[in-house]
mmCIF file of C-alpha atoms in Angstrom:
data_model
loop_
_atom_site.group_PDB
_atom_site.id
_atom_site.type_symbol
_atom_site.label_atom_id
_atom_site.label_comp_id
_atom_site.label_asym_id
_atom_site.label_seq_id
_atom_site.Cartn_x
_atom_site.Cartn_y
_atom_site.Cartn_z
ATOM 1 C CA MET A 1 -92.184 7.697 15.351
ATOM 2 C CA SER A 2 -89.280 7.595 17.694
ATOM 3 C CA THR A 3 -84.920 5.185 17.050
ATOM 4 C CA ALA A 4 -83.987 4.187 20.247
ATOM 5 C CA SER A 5 -80.049 4.235 19.998
ATOM 6 C CA PRO A 6 -77.125 2.099 20.891
ATOM 7 C CA ALA A 7 -76.937 3.745 24.008
ATOM 8 C CA ALA A 8 -80.506 3.870 25.053
ATOM 9 C CA ASP A 9 -80.198 0.219 26.140
ATOM 10 C CA GLY A 10 -76.992 1.378 28.509
ATOM 11 C CA GLY A 11 -74.498 -1.321 26.093
ATOM 12 C CA ALA A 12 -71.978 -0.831 23.653
ATOM 13 C CA GLN A 13 -73.125 -3.009 20.285
ATOM 14 C CA ALA A 14 -71.350 -5.743 19.718
ATOM 15 C CA THR A 15 -69.602 -6.240 16.226
ATOM 16 C CA PRO A 16 -69.918 -9.255 13.868
ATOM 17 C CA PRO A 17 -66.716 -11.328 13.853
ATOM 18 C CA ASP A 18 -66.578 -10.849 10.584
ATOM 19 C CA ALA A 19 -66.944 -7.456 9.701
ATOM 20 C CA PRO A 20 -63.981 -5.586 8.169
ATOM 21 C CA GLN A 21 -61.731 -3.918 10.380
ATOM 22 C CA GLU A 22 -61.543 -0.283 10.960
ATOM 23 C CA ARG A 23 -58.551 0.644 8.527
ATOM 24 C CA ARG A 24 -55.405 2.426 10.391
ATOM 25 C CA PHE A 25 -53.765 5.788 9.038
ATOM 26 C CA GLU A 26 -50.518 5.726 9.600
ATOM 27 C CA PRO A 27 -49.374 8.354 12.085
ATOM 28 C CA ASP A 28 -47.243 11.570 10.050
ATOM 29 C CA LEU A 29 -43.268 10.626 11.481
ATOM 30 C CA ARG A 30 -41.591 12.478 8.839
ATOM 31 C CA SER A 31 -40.939 15.247 11.964
ATOM 32 C CA MET A 32 -40.040 11.896 14.518
ATOM 33 C CA THR A 33 -37.588 11.051 11.761
ATOM 34 C CA ARG A 34 -33.578 11.207 11.473
ATOM 35 C CA ILE A 35 -31.315 10.100 8.100
ATOM 36 C CA THR A 36 -27.422 9.874 9.740
ATOM 37 C CA LEU A 37 -24.947 9.932 7.056
ATOM 38 C CA ARG A 38 -21.375 9.321 8.324
ATOM 39 C CA PRO A 39 -19.286 11.070 5.549
ATOM 40 C CA ILE A 40 -16.286 9.392 4.444
ATOM 41 C CA ALA A 41 -12.410 10.223 1.825
ATOM 42 C CA SER A 42 -13.306 9.768 -1.559
ATOM 43 C CA PRO A 43 -12.411 5.708 -2.184
ATOM 44 C CA MET A 44 -11.579 7.178 -6.579
ATOM 45 C CA PRO A 45 -7.899 8.223 -6.502
ATOM 46 C CA LEU A 46 -6.230 4.623 -5.025
ATOM 47 C CA GLY A 47 -9.014 3.252 -7.464
ATOM 48 C CA PHE A 48 -7.665 5.323 -10.253
ATOM 49 C CA PHE A 49 -3.813 5.611 -9.109
ATOM 50 C CA THR A 50 -4.600 0.900 -9.536
ATOM 51 C CA ILE A 51 -6.069 1.528 -13.198
ATOM 52 C CA ALA A 52 -3.230 2.954 -13.572
ATOM 53 C CA ILE A 53 -0.717 0.963 -12.177
ATOM 54 C CA ALA A 54 -1.558 -2.369 -14.147
ATOM 55 C CA SER A 55 -2.453 -0.873 -17.048
ATOM 56 C CA VAL A 56 1.857 -0.558 -16.609
ATOM 57 C CA MET A 57 2.637 -4.255 -15.565
ATOM 58 C CA THR A 58 -0.124 -5.481 -18.092
ATOM 59 C CA GLY A 59 0.438 -2.831 -20.578
ATOM 60 C CA CYS A 60 4.451 -3.707 -20.726
ATOM 61 C CA LEU A 61 3.527 -7.710 -20.629
ATOM 62 C CA GLN A 62 1.696 -7.347 -24.251
ATOM 63 C CA LEU A 63 4.078 -4.690 -25.743
ATOM 64 C CA GLY A 64 7.220 -6.882 -25.022
ATOM 65 C CA LEU A 65 8.632 -5.507 -23.080
ATOM 66 C CA PHE A 66 8.806 -8.487 -21.190
ATOM 67 C CA ASP A 67 10.116 -11.822 -21.831
ATOM 68 C CA GLU A 68 6.576 -14.745 -22.157
ATOM 69 C CA ALA A 69 8.576 -16.218 -18.785
ATOM 70 C CA ALA A 70 7.270 -12.548 -16.625
ATOM 71 C CA ARG A 71 3.585 -13.599 -17.433
ATOM 72 C CA GLY A 72 3.594 -15.638 -13.796
ATOM 73 C CA ALA A 73 5.499 -12.423 -12.536
ATOM 74 C CA VAL A 74 2.641 -9.873 -14.129
ATOM 75 C CA ALA A 75 -0.677 -11.495 -12.354
ATOM 76 C CA LEU A 76 1.354 -11.440 -9.375
ATOM 77 C CA THR A 77 2.123 -7.256 -9.371
ATOM 78 C CA VAL A 78 -2.189 -7.270 -10.400
ATOM 79 C CA LEU A 79 -3.797 -9.478 -8.555
ATOM 80 C CA PRO A 80 -3.677 -7.037 -5.426
ATOM 81 C CA ALA A 81 -5.397 -4.928 -7.546
ATOM 82 C CA PHE A 82 -8.857 -6.906 -7.649
ATOM 83 C CA ALA A 83 -8.722 -6.490 -3.527
ATOM 84 C CA LEU A 84 -7.734 -3.103 -4.234
ATOM 85 C CA GLN A 85 -10.613 -2.121 -6.154
ATOM 86 C CA LEU A 86 -13.466 -4.414 -4.541
ATOM 87 C CA LEU A 87 -12.608 -2.704 -1.639
ATOM 88 C CA VAL A 88 -12.888 1.153 -3.403
ATOM 89 C CA SER A 89 -16.665 -0.099 -4.910
ATOM 90 C CA VAL A 90 -17.790 -0.790 -0.991
ATOM 91 C CA LEU A 91 -16.048 2.555 0.181
ATOM 92 C CA ALA A 92 -18.549 4.514 -2.627
ATOM 93 C CA PHE A 93 -21.726 2.189 -2.620
ATOM 94 C CA GLY A 94 -21.396 3.505 0.836
ATOM 95 C CA ALA A 95 -20.980 6.590 -0.091
ATOM 96 C CA ARG A 96 -24.349 6.406 -2.197
ATOM 97 C CA ASP A 97 -22.389 6.273 -5.536
ATOM 98 C CA VAL A 98 -23.520 3.367 -7.748
ATOM 99 C CA ILE A 99 -21.962 4.785 -10.869
ATOM 100 C CA ALA A 100 -18.356 4.845 -9.710
ATOM 101 C CA ALA A 101 -19.265 1.424 -7.347
ATOM 102 C CA THR A 102 -20.695 -0.348 -10.103
ATOM 103 C CA LEU A 103 -18.096 0.547 -12.536
ATOM 104 C CA MET A 104 -14.739 0.011 -9.898
ATOM 105 C CA ALA A 105 -16.593 -3.492 -9.016
ATOM 106 C CA VAL A 106 -16.278 -4.692 -12.930
ATOM 107 C CA PHE A 107 -12.636 -3.191 -13.267
ATOM 108 C CA ALA A 108 -11.399 -5.488 -10.041
ATOM 109 C CA GLY A 109 -13.648 -8.189 -11.298
ATOM 110 C CA SER A 110 -11.693 -7.978 -14.565
ATOM 111 C CA TRP A 111 -8.034 -8.725 -12.546
ATOM 112 C CA LEU A 112 -9.148 -11.668 -10.631
ATOM 113 C CA PRO A 113 -9.752 -13.678 -13.591
ATOM 114 C CA TYR A 114 -6.320 -12.238 -15.238
ATOM 115 C CA SER A 115 -4.719 -13.105 -13.119
ATOM 116 C CA LEU A 116 -6.094 -16.007 -12.852
ATOM 117 C CA VAL A 117 -5.695 -16.969 -15.969
ATOM 118 C CA MET A 118 -2.252 -15.927 -16.350
ATOM 119 C CA LEU A 119 -0.177 -17.623 -13.312
ATOM 120 C CA SER A 120 -2.195 -21.581 -14.056
ATOM 121 C CA GLY A 121 -1.233 -20.939 -18.269
ATOM 122 C CA VAL A 122 -4.035 -23.660 -18.843
ATOM 123 C CA ALA A 123 -5.151 -24.135 -22.195
ATOM 124 C CA ASP A 124 -6.553 -21.413 -24.181
ATOM 125 C CA GLY A 125 -6.658 -18.958 -21.669
ATOM 126 C CA LEU A 126 -5.970 -15.833 -24.449
ATOM 127 C CA GLN A 127 -8.720 -17.114 -26.142
ATOM 128 C CA VAL A 128 -11.011 -17.236 -23.217
ATOM 129 C CA LEU A 129 -9.661 -13.666 -22.067
ATOM 130 C CA GLY A 130 -10.666 -12.695 -25.236
ATOM 131 C CA VAL A 131 -14.311 -13.746 -25.060
ATOM 132 C CA PHE A 132 -14.308 -12.404 -21.923
ATOM 133 C CA ASN A 133 -12.487 -8.834 -22.511
ATOM 134 C CA LEU A 134 -15.248 -8.304 -25.214
ATOM 135 C CA ALA A 135 -17.692 -8.324 -23.170
ATOM 136 C CA LEU A 136 -16.451 -6.089 -20.433
ATOM 137 C CA LEU A 137 -16.535 -3.795 -24.060
ATOM 138 C CA CYS A 138 -20.134 -4.227 -24.068
ATOM 139 C CA PHE A 139 -20.897 -3.702 -20.524
ATOM 140 C CA GLY A 140 -18.066 -0.189 -21.070
ATOM 141 C CA ALA A 141 -19.996 0.554 -24.330
ATOM 142 C CA LEU A 142 -23.117 1.067 -22.566
ATOM 143 C CA MET A 143 -21.439 2.785 -18.896
ATOM 144 C CA THR A 144 -20.006 6.364 -20.811
ATOM 145 C CA ALA A 145 -24.020 6.151 -22.127
ATOM 146 C CA VAL A 146 -24.643 7.668 -18.329
ATOM 147 C CA THR A 147 -21.284 8.522 -16.926
ATOM 148 C CA ARG A 148 -20.710 11.526 -19.165
ATOM 149 C CA PRO A 149 -21.979 13.703 -16.405
ATOM 150 C CA LYS A 150 -18.992 12.161 -14.335
ATOM 151 C CA ARG A 151 -15.912 13.118 -16.675
ATOM 152 C CA ALA A 152 -13.674 11.461 -14.639
ATOM 153 C CA LEU A 153 -14.886 7.817 -14.863
ATOM 154 C CA TRP A 154 -16.222 8.901 -18.942
ATOM 155 C CA PHE A 155 -12.528 9.586 -20.111
ATOM 156 C CA VAL A 156 -11.067 6.212 -17.893
ATOM 157 C CA LEU A 157 -13.668 4.067 -19.808
ATOM 158 C CA VAL A 158 -13.496 5.714 -23.590
ATOM 159 C CA VAL A 159 -10.037 5.394 -23.823
ATOM 160 C CA SER A 160 -10.576 1.982 -21.863
ATOM 161 C CA LEU A 161 -13.233 0.212 -25.163
ATOM 162 C CA PRO A 162 -10.126 0.488 -27.532
ATOM 163 C CA ARG A 163 -8.104 -2.100 -25.423
ATOM 164 C CA TRP A 164 -11.132 -4.103 -24.386
ATOM 165 C CA ALA A 165 -11.682 -4.649 -28.084
ATOM 166 C CA ALA A 166 -8.130 -5.359 -29.690
ATOM 167 C CA THR A 167 -7.488 -6.824 -26.292
ATOM 168 C CA GLY A 168 -10.519 -9.691 -27.213
ATOM 169 C CA LEU A 169 -9.543 -9.405 -30.738
ATOM 170 C CA GLY A 170 -6.015 -9.853 -29.905
ATOM 171 C CA GLY A 171 -6.560 -12.961 -27.953
ATOM 172 C CA ILE A 172 -9.265 -14.155 -30.164
ATOM 173 C CA THR A 173 -7.569 -14.077 -33.003
ATOM 174 C CA GLY A 174 -3.993 -14.518 -31.974
ATOM 175 C CA THR A 175 -3.397 -11.070 -34.323
ATOM 176 C CA GLU A 176 0.406 -10.401 -32.740
ATOM 177 C CA TRP A 177 -0.466 -6.138 -33.959
ATOM 178 C CA LEU A 178 -4.085 -6.496 -31.998
ATOM 179 C CA THR A 179 -1.668 -7.861 -29.031
ATOM 180 C CA ARG A 180 0.904 -4.802 -29.448
ATOM 181 C CA THR A 181 -2.337 -1.823 -30.103
ATOM 182 C CA SER A 182 -3.849 -3.269 -27.109
ATOM 183 C CA GLY A 183 -0.204 -2.787 -24.622
ATOM 184 C CA ALA A 184 0.221 0.885 -26.078
ATOM 185 C CA LEU A 185 -3.424 1.799 -25.736
ATOM 186 C CA GLY A 186 -2.718 0.360 -21.655
ATOM 187 C CA LEU A 187 -0.267 2.450 -20.893
ATOM 188 C CA VAL A 188 -2.844 5.800 -22.679
ATOM 189 C CA VAL A 189 -5.688 4.239 -19.621
ATOM 190 C CA ALA A 190 -2.987 4.525 -17.370
ATOM 191 C CA LEU A 191 -1.316 8.270 -18.166
ATOM 192 C CA VAL A 192 -5.568 9.269 -17.997
ATOM 193 C CA ALA A 193 -5.891 7.051 -14.725
ATOM 194 C CA MET A 194 -3.444 8.424 -13.439
ATOM 195 C CA TYR A 195 -4.119 12.550 -14.498
ATOM 196 C CA THR A 196 -7.908 11.853 -12.267
ATOM 197 C CA ALA A 197 -6.745 10.525 -9.724
ATOM 198 C CA PHE A 198 -3.767 13.060 -9.156
ATOM 199 C CA ALA A 199 -6.607 15.820 -9.615
ATOM 200 C CA LEU A 200 -8.965 13.932 -7.063
ATOM 201 C CA MET A 201 -6.282 14.356 -4.478
ATOM 202 C CA LEU A 202 -6.183 17.918 -5.752
ATOM 203 C CA GLU A 203 -9.155 18.434 -4.970
ATOM 204 C CA ASP A 204 -10.364 16.733 -1.638
ATOM 205 C CA MET A 205 -6.755 18.430 -0.396
ATOM 206 C CA ARG A 206 -7.700 22.179 -1.392
ATOM 207 C CA SER A 207 -10.799 22.050 -1.270
ATOM 208 C CA GLU A 208 -11.203 23.543 -4.788
ATOM 209 C CA GLU A 209 -10.693 21.780 -8.167
ATOM 210 C CA VAL A 210 -7.158 22.600 -9.401
ATOM 211 C CA LEU A 211 -6.805 20.862 -12.938
ATOM 212 C CA PRO A 212 -9.414 20.588 -14.723
ATOM 213 C CA ILE A 213 -12.244 17.455 -14.959
ATOM 214 C CA GLY A 214 -14.466 18.235 -16.931
ATOM 215 C CA ARG A 215 -18.523 16.948 -13.943
ATOM 216 C CA SER A 216 -20.807 18.749 -15.880
ATOM 217 C CA GLY A 217 -25.054 18.628 -14.577
ATOM 218 C CA PRO A 218 -25.374 16.339 -11.450
ATOM 219 C CA ALA A 219 -22.254 15.674 -10.746
ATOM 220 C CA HIS A 220 -21.546 19.668 -10.436
ATOM 221 C CA LEU A 221 -24.366 20.124 -8.996
ATOM 222 C CA ALA A 222 -22.726 18.078 -6.366
ATOM 223 C CA VAL A 223 -19.336 19.066 -5.058
ATOM 224 C CA GLU A 224 -20.386 22.633 -5.856
ATOM 225 C CA GLY A 225 -23.854 22.745 -4.586
ATOM 226 C CA ASP A 226 -25.075 23.813 -0.621
ATOM 227 C CA LEU A 227 -25.840 20.628 1.289
ATOM 228 C CA ALA A 228 -30.221 21.574 0.424
ATOM 229 C CA VAL A 229 -28.873 20.019 -3.158
ATOM 230 C CA GLN A 230 -26.528 17.057 -1.629
ATOM 231 C CA LEU A 231 -30.568 15.855 0.545
ATOM 232 C CA ARG A 232 -32.815 16.637 -2.316
ATOM 233 C CA ASN A 233 -35.528 13.306 -2.928
ATOM 234 C CA LEU A 234 -33.214 11.119 0.448
ATOM 235 C CA GLU A 235 -35.620 8.989 1.281
ATOM 236 C CA ARG A 236 -35.910 8.485 -1.720
ATOM 237 C CA GLN A 237 -32.079 6.772 -2.244
ATOM 238 C CA ALA A 238 -30.524 2.881 -1.458
ATOM 239 C CA GLY A 239 -30.814 2.438 1.969
ATOM 240 C CA VAL A 240 -33.265 4.646 3.058
ATOM 241 C CA ARG A 241 -36.311 3.325 1.372
ATOM 242 C CA ARG A 242 -37.833 0.210 1.914
ATOM 243 C CA THR A 243 -36.687 -1.413 -1.026
ATOM 244 C CA LEU A 244 -33.937 -1.334 -3.640
#
């Protein structure tokens, strides 16, 4: 018994219109793919110097070194910190450092409402800022859990936490000693941020660690590792993969 093939009739067999289409396989494009990275100067020294200067101004006001009538002037000097740290955050996102970018963006967002409330002199403004600082305290507590390998950021957060707590409680309750404590802690934050900024600038200028910063884990490998370490899992990072 013989069977006739479609080719035996001299024509191709018609495909039914409702037949499922054959599955298509995309070619392996890895050999044709190029990922271009644009090196940038580190924006972190600018971010830490901004934190230091703004913390000095607000700390001096809380300590009573400025008269109450100087609130508006202090707010105007702190207002540029919003723009500067927002710039640092944008550049840090471009450098694929989500921790530094998020931290600097939140710091930028903290200077803007402070400046606007102090300039406007609205009723219960200090109480509103108190609640805002307690919200920052919750944010900072969460951030400390993920920033430990980046000790520079971690130390700034650690000294900022008690300041946010004192500022928040002092604003809500109106307790004078809490406000003074917050001012003193602001100067401590300024010292830590100033040291960190200076250490990072020296490291960038000399291409080696001069003052100890205390990087560990992935943060240490990112600075001390070779190019292969830097490009590890690059295809899975935000901006390269299809979705965030």
